[in-house]
Short mmCIF file of C-alpha atoms and ligand atoms in Angstrom, two decimals:
data_model
loop_
_atom_site.label_atom_id
_atom_site.label_comp_id
_atom_site.label_asym_id
_atom_site.label_seq_id
_atom_site.Cartn_x
_atom_site.Cartn_y
_atom_site.Cartn_z
CA MET A 1 -233.68 -128.27 160.06
CA LYS A 2 -232.00 -129.22 163.40
CA ILE A 3 -228.33 -130.62 163.25
CA GLY A 4 -229.50 -134.26 163.81
CA THR A 5 -231.84 -134.15 160.60
CA LYS A 6 -229.15 -132.07 158.54
CA ILE A 7 -226.56 -134.93 159.27
CA ILE A 8 -229.00 -137.35 157.45
CA HIS A 9 -230.07 -134.99 154.98
CA SER A 10 -227.34 -132.99 153.84
CA GLY A 11 -228.02 -132.77 150.13
CA HIS A 12 -226.05 -135.93 149.37
CA GLU A 13 -228.19 -138.44 150.79
CA ILE A 14 -229.33 -139.71 147.29
CA ASP A 15 -226.97 -140.08 144.07
CA PRO A 16 -228.37 -138.13 141.43
CA TYR A 17 -227.27 -140.39 138.73
CA THR A 18 -228.47 -143.61 139.95
CA LYS A 19 -230.72 -142.56 142.88
CA GLY A 20 -228.46 -144.69 145.08
CA LEU A 21 -228.82 -144.07 148.87
CA SER A 22 -225.01 -143.43 149.25
CA VAL A 23 -222.59 -141.34 147.09
CA PRO A 24 -220.42 -143.40 144.75
CA ILE A 25 -216.62 -143.55 145.32
CA TYR A 26 -215.18 -141.84 142.39
CA GLN A 27 -211.72 -143.46 142.48
CA VAL A 28 -210.50 -141.02 139.32
CA SER A 29 -207.78 -138.58 138.87
CA THR A 30 -208.95 -136.82 135.55
CA PHE A 31 -211.93 -136.25 133.52
CA ALA A 32 -212.57 -136.14 129.79
CA GLN A 33 -213.26 -132.48 128.28
CA GLU A 34 -215.67 -131.92 125.61
CA SER A 35 -214.63 -128.48 124.49
CA VAL A 36 -211.18 -126.76 124.07
CA ASP A 37 -212.64 -123.53 125.18
CA GLN A 38 -214.66 -124.49 128.20
CA PHE A 39 -213.82 -127.27 130.61
CA GLY A 40 -216.52 -129.22 132.49
CA LYS A 41 -217.37 -128.82 136.17
CA TYR A 42 -214.33 -131.54 136.93
CA ASP A 43 -211.17 -131.60 135.26
CA TYR A 44 -208.37 -132.88 137.53
CA ALA A 45 -209.22 -134.38 140.72
CA ARG A 46 -207.19 -132.31 143.00
CA SER A 47 -209.19 -129.41 141.93
CA GLY A 48 -212.17 -131.19 142.27
CA ASN A 49 -213.36 -134.90 143.08
CA PRO A 50 -217.28 -135.54 143.10
CA THR A 51 -217.07 -137.90 146.34
CA ARG A 52 -214.75 -135.33 148.20
CA GLU A 53 -217.06 -132.75 146.96
CA ALA A 54 -219.87 -134.32 148.69
CA LEU A 55 -218.12 -134.78 151.81
CA GLU A 56 -217.15 -130.96 151.59
CA GLU A 57 -220.67 -129.70 151.02
CA THR A 58 -221.69 -132.04 154.08
CA ILE A 59 -219.09 -130.47 156.48
CA ALA A 60 -220.17 -126.90 155.15
CA GLU A 61 -223.87 -127.68 155.77
CA LEU A 62 -223.25 -129.10 159.37
CA GLU A 63 -221.09 -126.08 160.25
CA SER A 64 -223.51 -123.73 158.94
CA GLY A 65 -220.89 -122.36 156.43
CA ASN A 66 -220.87 -121.76 152.78
CA ARG A 67 -217.68 -123.58 151.82
CA GLY A 68 -215.94 -126.55 153.21
CA PHE A 69 -212.58 -128.30 152.24
CA ALA A 70 -211.37 -131.75 152.99
CA PHE A 71 -207.70 -132.28 153.44
CA ALA A 72 -205.34 -135.25 153.96
CA SER A 73 -205.33 -134.67 157.63
CA GLY A 74 -206.25 -132.29 160.32
CA MET A 75 -202.46 -130.80 160.42
CA ALA A 76 -202.96 -130.58 156.46
CA ALA A 77 -206.27 -128.30 157.04
CA ILE A 78 -204.75 -126.16 159.81
CA SER A 79 -201.21 -125.84 157.80
CA SER A 80 -203.06 -125.02 154.51
CA VAL A 81 -205.28 -122.35 156.25
CA LEU A 82 -202.07 -120.88 157.87
CA LEU A 83 -200.62 -120.35 154.37
CA LEU A 84 -203.08 -117.37 154.33
CA PHE A 85 -200.73 -115.36 156.46
CA SER A 86 -197.43 -113.78 155.00
CA PRO A 87 -194.02 -113.08 156.52
CA GLY A 88 -194.31 -110.39 159.10
CA ASP A 89 -197.63 -111.33 160.19
CA HIS A 90 -198.56 -112.08 163.77
CA LEU A 91 -201.06 -114.68 165.27
CA ILE A 92 -202.54 -115.00 168.80
CA VAL A 93 -202.77 -118.48 169.81
CA CYS A 94 -204.56 -120.15 172.82
CA GLU A 95 -201.69 -121.61 174.88
CA ASP A 96 -202.70 -125.29 175.20
CA VAL A 97 -203.35 -125.66 171.73
CA TYR A 98 -202.95 -129.23 170.06
CA GLY A 99 -199.19 -130.17 169.99
CA GLY A 100 -198.99 -130.63 166.13
CA THR A 101 -200.41 -126.99 165.88
CA TYR A 102 -197.92 -125.77 168.26
CA ARG A 103 -195.11 -127.68 166.40
CA VAL A 104 -196.01 -126.42 162.90
CA LEU A 105 -196.23 -122.94 164.24
CA THR A 106 -192.91 -122.90 166.16
CA THR A 107 -190.76 -124.66 163.75
CA LEU A 108 -192.16 -124.18 160.24
CA PHE A 109 -194.13 -120.91 160.20
CA SER A 110 -191.76 -119.16 162.49
CA ARG A 111 -189.13 -119.84 160.13
CA LEU A 112 -191.51 -118.38 157.19
CA GLY A 113 -191.66 -115.17 159.40
CA ILE A 114 -194.79 -115.57 160.92
CA GLY A 115 -194.82 -114.50 164.58
CA VAL A 116 -196.97 -116.31 167.37
CA THR A 117 -197.94 -115.09 170.90
CA PHE A 118 -199.45 -118.06 173.16
CA VAL A 119 -201.73 -116.63 175.58
CA ASP A 120 -204.65 -117.80 177.95
CA THR A 121 -207.53 -117.22 176.08
CA THR A 122 -210.09 -118.06 178.64
CA THR A 123 -209.58 -114.62 179.93
CA LEU A 124 -210.41 -112.22 177.03
CA ALA A 125 -208.31 -109.54 178.23
CA ASN A 126 -205.18 -111.39 177.59
CA ILE A 127 -206.04 -111.64 173.97
CA THR A 128 -206.62 -107.76 173.65
CA GLY A 129 -203.08 -107.27 175.57
CA ALA A 130 -201.33 -109.46 173.03
CA VAL A 131 -202.71 -107.75 170.12
CA ARG A 132 -199.83 -105.88 167.96
CA PRO A 133 -199.98 -103.69 164.73
CA ASN A 134 -199.26 -106.76 162.64
CA THR A 135 -201.67 -109.19 164.24
CA LYS A 136 -203.86 -110.86 161.90
CA ALA A 137 -205.64 -113.63 163.70
CA ILE A 138 -206.90 -115.38 166.78
CA PHE A 139 -206.34 -119.28 166.69
CA LEU A 140 -208.73 -120.93 169.65
CA GLU A 141 -209.45 -124.35 170.83
CA THR A 142 -212.44 -124.68 172.87
CA PRO A 143 -212.58 -126.99 175.01
CA SER A 144 -208.77 -126.67 174.84
CA ASN A 145 -206.48 -129.98 174.62
CA PRO A 146 -205.81 -131.71 177.08
CA LEU A 147 -207.05 -129.25 179.91
CA LEU A 148 -210.58 -128.57 178.44
CA LYS A 149 -210.05 -125.02 179.01
CA ILE A 150 -213.21 -122.78 177.80
CA THR A 151 -212.79 -119.51 175.59
CA ASP A 152 -215.85 -117.39 175.09
CA LEU A 153 -216.45 -117.64 171.18
CA ALA A 154 -218.77 -114.95 170.44
CA GLY A 155 -216.62 -112.61 172.96
CA ALA A 156 -213.43 -113.42 171.19
CA ALA A 157 -214.88 -113.02 167.57
CA LEU A 158 -216.30 -109.51 168.46
CA LEU A 159 -212.86 -108.54 169.88
CA ALA A 160 -211.31 -109.90 166.71
CA LYS A 161 -213.59 -107.71 164.58
CA GLU A 162 -212.83 -104.59 166.54
CA HIS A 163 -209.16 -105.14 165.86
CA GLY A 164 -209.64 -106.36 162.14
CA LEU A 165 -208.45 -109.86 162.96
CA LEU A 166 -209.61 -113.39 161.62
CA THR A 167 -211.03 -115.90 164.25
CA LEU A 168 -209.99 -119.56 163.57
CA VAL A 169 -211.57 -122.03 165.68
CA ASP A 170 -210.18 -125.94 166.02
CA ASN A 171 -213.67 -127.56 166.74
CA THR A 172 -212.23 -130.93 166.78
CA PHE A 173 -213.39 -131.87 170.12
CA MET A 174 -216.99 -130.53 169.76
CA THR A 175 -217.95 -131.34 166.29
CA PRO A 176 -220.81 -129.41 164.57
CA TYR A 177 -223.35 -131.48 166.55
CA PHE A 178 -222.28 -129.73 169.56
CA GLN A 179 -221.06 -126.43 168.70
CA ARG A 180 -220.95 -124.37 165.47
CA PRO A 181 -218.36 -121.25 165.85
CA LEU A 182 -219.46 -119.67 162.54
CA GLU A 183 -222.91 -119.09 164.10
CA LEU A 184 -220.94 -117.10 167.08
CA GLY A 185 -219.33 -114.88 164.56
CA CYS A 186 -215.71 -116.93 164.04
CA ASP A 187 -214.46 -116.94 160.64
CA ILE A 188 -212.58 -120.24 159.95
CA VAL A 189 -213.56 -123.67 161.67
CA LEU A 190 -210.89 -126.38 161.39
CA HIS A 191 -211.17 -130.00 162.19
CA SER A 192 -209.20 -133.11 162.68
CA GLY A 193 -211.92 -135.28 161.21
CA THR A 194 -209.60 -138.02 161.96
CA LYS A 195 -211.59 -137.98 165.66
CA PHE A 196 -215.16 -137.71 166.12
CA LEU A 197 -216.22 -136.71 162.52
CA ASN A 198 -215.11 -140.04 161.00
CA GLY A 199 -215.23 -141.61 164.42
CA HIS A 200 -214.25 -145.24 163.82
CA SER A 201 -210.38 -144.90 164.05
CA ASP A 202 -209.88 -145.85 160.43
CA VAL A 203 -209.19 -142.41 158.37
CA ILE A 204 -206.74 -139.69 158.79
CA CYS A 205 -208.46 -136.38 157.27
CA GLY A 206 -209.02 -132.65 157.96
CA PHE A 207 -211.57 -129.87 157.28
CA ALA A 208 -211.60 -126.11 156.95
CA VAL A 209 -215.08 -124.45 156.66
CA VAL A 210 -215.90 -120.76 155.92
CA ARG A 211 -218.81 -118.34 155.63
CA ASP A 212 -217.25 -115.73 153.87
CA GLU A 213 -217.14 -116.20 149.84
CA GLU A 214 -213.77 -114.34 149.46
CA LEU A 215 -212.06 -116.35 152.28
CA GLY A 216 -213.45 -119.39 150.61
CA LYS A 217 -211.85 -118.43 147.34
CA ARG A 218 -208.52 -117.80 148.99
CA ILE A 219 -208.56 -121.40 150.70
CA LYS A 220 -209.85 -123.13 147.54
CA SER A 221 -206.93 -121.69 145.88
CA ILE A 222 -204.36 -122.80 148.77
CA GLN A 223 -206.04 -126.44 148.65
CA ASN A 224 -205.63 -126.65 144.79
CA SER A 225 -201.81 -125.13 144.66
CA PHE A 226 -200.59 -126.85 148.04
CA GLY A 227 -202.44 -129.99 147.07
CA ALA A 228 -203.02 -131.83 150.53
CA VAL A 229 -206.44 -133.08 149.52
CA LEU A 230 -208.21 -136.10 150.94
CA GLY A 231 -208.68 -139.03 148.42
CA PRO A 232 -212.06 -140.43 147.30
CA GLN A 233 -211.85 -143.75 149.49
CA ASP A 234 -211.24 -141.65 152.53
CA SER A 235 -213.84 -139.16 151.74
CA TRP A 236 -216.66 -141.91 151.48
CA LEU A 237 -215.65 -143.66 154.62
CA VAL A 238 -215.66 -139.96 156.35
CA LEU A 239 -219.27 -139.58 154.62
CA ARG A 240 -220.33 -142.66 156.04
CA GLY A 241 -218.94 -142.03 159.62
CA VAL A 242 -220.64 -138.78 159.90
CA LYS A 243 -224.11 -140.37 159.23
CA THR A 244 -223.97 -141.76 162.80
CA LEU A 245 -222.40 -138.49 164.18
CA LYS A 246 -225.53 -137.80 166.51
CA VAL A 247 -225.95 -140.97 168.14
CA ARG A 248 -222.20 -141.26 168.76
CA MET A 249 -221.67 -137.90 170.20
CA GLU A 250 -224.89 -138.38 172.40
CA GLU A 251 -224.07 -141.74 173.57
CA SER A 252 -220.32 -141.22 174.25
CA GLN A 253 -221.15 -137.80 176.19
CA LYS A 254 -223.76 -139.76 178.38
CA GLY A 255 -220.70 -142.17 179.24
CA ALA A 256 -218.08 -139.28 179.77
CA MET A 257 -220.51 -137.80 181.96
CA ALA A 258 -220.71 -140.82 184.24
CA VAL A 259 -217.08 -141.31 183.96
CA ALA A 260 -216.31 -137.86 185.07
CA SER A 261 -218.72 -137.81 187.89
CA TRP A 262 -217.19 -141.04 189.10
CA LEU A 263 -213.59 -139.84 188.85
CA ALA A 264 -214.47 -136.82 191.09
CA GLU A 265 -215.43 -138.80 193.95
CA GLN A 266 -212.20 -141.24 193.98
CA LYS A 267 -209.31 -140.41 196.35
CA ARG A 268 -206.70 -141.32 194.05
CA VAL A 269 -207.75 -138.97 191.71
CA THR A 270 -206.75 -135.26 192.49
CA GLU A 271 -208.42 -133.21 189.69
CA VAL A 272 -211.00 -133.93 186.73
CA PHE A 273 -211.00 -131.53 183.79
CA TYR A 274 -214.42 -131.79 182.15
CA PRO A 275 -216.69 -129.01 180.94
CA GLY A 276 -219.93 -131.01 182.18
CA LEU A 277 -219.08 -130.80 185.64
CA VAL A 278 -220.65 -127.84 187.33
CA GLY A 279 -217.37 -127.16 189.35
CA HIS A 280 -215.48 -126.84 185.89
CA PRO A 281 -214.29 -123.02 185.79
CA GLY A 282 -215.51 -122.65 182.08
CA TYR A 283 -218.78 -124.59 182.78
CA ALA A 284 -221.29 -121.47 182.31
CA VAL A 285 -219.48 -120.01 179.20
CA HIS A 286 -219.41 -123.48 177.49
CA ALA A 287 -223.06 -123.99 178.27
CA THR A 288 -223.75 -120.73 176.39
CA GLN A 289 -222.08 -121.69 173.13
CA SER A 290 -222.33 -125.57 173.11
CA THR A 291 -225.29 -127.91 173.47
CA GLY A 292 -223.12 -130.46 175.41
CA PRO A 293 -219.73 -131.02 177.02
CA GLY A 294 -218.72 -133.84 174.54
CA ALA A 295 -216.90 -136.95 175.23
CA VAL A 296 -213.24 -136.16 176.27
CA LEU A 297 -212.08 -135.59 179.54
CA SER A 298 -208.64 -135.56 181.39
CA PHE A 299 -207.61 -136.09 184.97
CA ARG A 300 -204.78 -136.07 187.23
CA LEU A 301 -203.79 -139.11 189.38
CA ALA A 302 -202.14 -139.33 192.97
CA SER A 303 -199.06 -140.22 191.44
CA VAL A 304 -197.28 -140.69 188.27
CA GLU A 305 -196.87 -144.43 188.88
CA LEU A 306 -200.67 -144.49 189.14
CA ALA A 307 -201.20 -142.62 186.10
CA ARG A 308 -198.67 -145.28 184.09
CA LYS A 309 -200.45 -148.24 185.72
CA LEU A 310 -203.81 -147.10 184.44
CA LEU A 311 -202.56 -146.63 180.93
CA GLU A 312 -200.90 -149.88 180.66
CA GLN A 313 -203.55 -151.81 182.35
CA SER A 314 -206.90 -150.74 181.18
CA LYS A 315 -208.60 -153.48 179.54
CA LEU A 316 -211.15 -151.27 177.61
CA ALA A 317 -209.50 -148.18 176.75
CA ALA A 318 -207.13 -148.49 174.22
CA PHE A 319 -203.59 -146.90 175.25
CA ALA A 320 -203.09 -144.86 172.13
CA VAL A 321 -202.73 -141.40 170.32
CA SER A 322 -205.91 -140.04 169.25
CA LEU A 323 -209.74 -139.85 170.27
CA GLY A 324 -213.18 -139.97 169.14
CA GLY A 325 -213.37 -143.40 168.14
CA VAL A 326 -216.14 -145.83 168.62
CA GLU A 327 -213.90 -147.47 171.34
CA SER A 328 -212.71 -145.66 174.49
CA ILE A 329 -209.07 -144.23 174.05
CA ILE A 330 -206.67 -143.31 176.68
CA SER A 331 -203.83 -141.13 176.26
CA TYR A 332 -200.95 -139.49 177.88
CA PRO A 333 -200.41 -136.10 176.71
CA VAL A 334 -196.78 -135.41 177.75
CA LYS A 335 -195.60 -138.31 175.72
CA MET A 336 -198.28 -138.03 172.80
CA SER A 337 -200.15 -134.89 171.89
CA HIS A 338 -197.74 -132.54 173.64
CA ALA A 339 -194.70 -134.36 173.14
CA ALA A 340 -193.33 -131.93 170.35
CA MET A 341 -193.87 -129.08 173.26
CA PRO A 342 -190.55 -128.22 175.23
CA PRO A 343 -190.89 -129.71 178.90
CA ALA A 344 -190.75 -126.16 180.31
CA GLU A 345 -193.70 -124.99 177.96
CA ARG A 346 -195.66 -128.32 178.96
CA ALA A 347 -195.22 -127.76 182.44
CA ALA A 348 -196.39 -124.11 182.49
CA ARG A 349 -199.38 -125.24 180.83
CA GLY A 350 -200.24 -127.84 183.25
CA VAL A 351 -199.36 -130.85 180.92
CA THR A 352 -197.60 -133.02 183.58
CA GLU A 353 -196.79 -136.58 183.88
CA ASP A 354 -199.80 -137.34 186.37
CA LEU A 355 -202.21 -136.17 183.51
CA VAL A 356 -204.23 -138.63 181.78
CA ARG A 357 -206.80 -137.90 178.80
CA LEU A 358 -209.65 -140.10 178.32
CA SER A 359 -211.93 -140.13 175.11
CA VAL A 360 -215.06 -142.09 176.23
CA GLY A 361 -216.38 -144.50 173.81
CA LEU A 362 -219.31 -146.50 173.04
CA GLU A 363 -218.87 -149.28 175.56
CA ASP A 364 -221.58 -150.05 178.43
CA VAL A 365 -220.35 -147.34 181.03
CA ALA A 366 -220.77 -149.96 183.96
CA ASP A 367 -218.06 -151.95 182.54
CA LEU A 368 -215.79 -148.83 181.69
CA LEU A 369 -216.07 -147.95 185.52
CA GLU A 370 -215.41 -151.49 186.63
CA ASP A 371 -211.96 -151.15 184.36
CA LEU A 372 -210.98 -147.78 185.80
CA ASP A 373 -211.66 -148.83 189.23
CA ALA A 374 -209.74 -152.05 188.94
CA CYS A 375 -206.64 -150.02 187.66
CA ILE A 376 -207.09 -147.00 189.96
CA ASN A 377 -208.20 -148.42 193.38
CA ASN A 378 -206.34 -151.58 193.57
C1 PLP B 1 -205.88 -134.72 166.23
C2 PLP B 1 -205.92 -133.30 166.38
C3 PLP B 1 -205.47 -132.46 165.32
C4 PLP B 1 -204.64 -132.96 164.22
O1 PLP B 1 -205.21 -133.91 163.32
P1 PLP B 1 -204.53 -134.86 162.43
O2 PLP B 1 -205.84 -135.47 161.81
O3 PLP B 1 -204.15 -135.95 163.50
O4 PLP B 1 -203.71 -134.29 161.52
C5 PLP B 1 -205.57 -130.99 165.37
N1 PLP B 1 -206.27 -130.50 166.31
C6 PLP B 1 -206.71 -131.35 167.48
C7 PLP B 1 -207.66 -130.74 168.54
C8 PLP B 1 -206.44 -132.79 167.31
O5 PLP B 1 -207.07 -133.34 168.37
#
């Protein structure tokens, strides 16, 4: 089955008990047991809840994995998976990683003795150069946030295997609709499901997906021990959101392509970052590993004042943290996603005050362009 069909026929399209065409919300924390010696499939909902399980199996299916895990946020998923590592371990992380991931690595996990080297992973040799005897994993985002840099996933996974490392990929921007890292040899896929997967700006959630059975058991144990699980109401909302993933991704990508092309022609826009533009340095690599450039782009304006004007005066794009909603969302990385990063680190990564990130929603693109034109060119 193709991904568009899998989204609808994930194995949970019919409730086995009532034949309902929607998974019920099992608003329950504990389950009665019949035998003292052998408990049923469900005992306590931190360990397993049928609604969450339906969502976990759905995301595993979409990412071509064997096991999926739903967490209370993207950061809960990422932090829980990072608990696979121990004091003395070292990780190689792409340099313009999501600000929250940067923060948890440099403040919390560093305190627990887990070392990190941030490198520009668009050049694979930089990864090789950073490998130490105690390196355990590579953590990637492609396209990265906010500069949409592209890393060769199959190449990185191969290199990781040669050095006995795990490859972790935050696939939030692409979703399994456009890109499936496990099929390219990566080991763990992570998501902020808050963004495109849920897609309606009304749930905070996260995922981890793996193929390897042993790794699956370890993450299951962490999920159950650490306990940052997603509740049944939110699980149901995400199950519902995912049903329209294909049409949302296709439509918002169409809008993003039109907006990126238009921005590239504007005098007051000095640089556009979007892997759908032929001039993007990662265009060719991205095209080999994904079926589309997605719906997020960023761009630099001629002045910081113009950037601020656009952020505050856009009528259609909500000035907000986050992305991947049905509505366009415009954000300011220096004050939002990357506020947790020291200014010098930010500047070194090209996250400057003239940079704006736009997640294109489902509005009519002609209206979006008119709105952007009014803010940028007047
Ligand atoms: C939002 C985001 C996260 C964090 O997810 P939350 O659901 O906000 O905890 C992680 N990675 C990327 C790429 C994100 O955009």
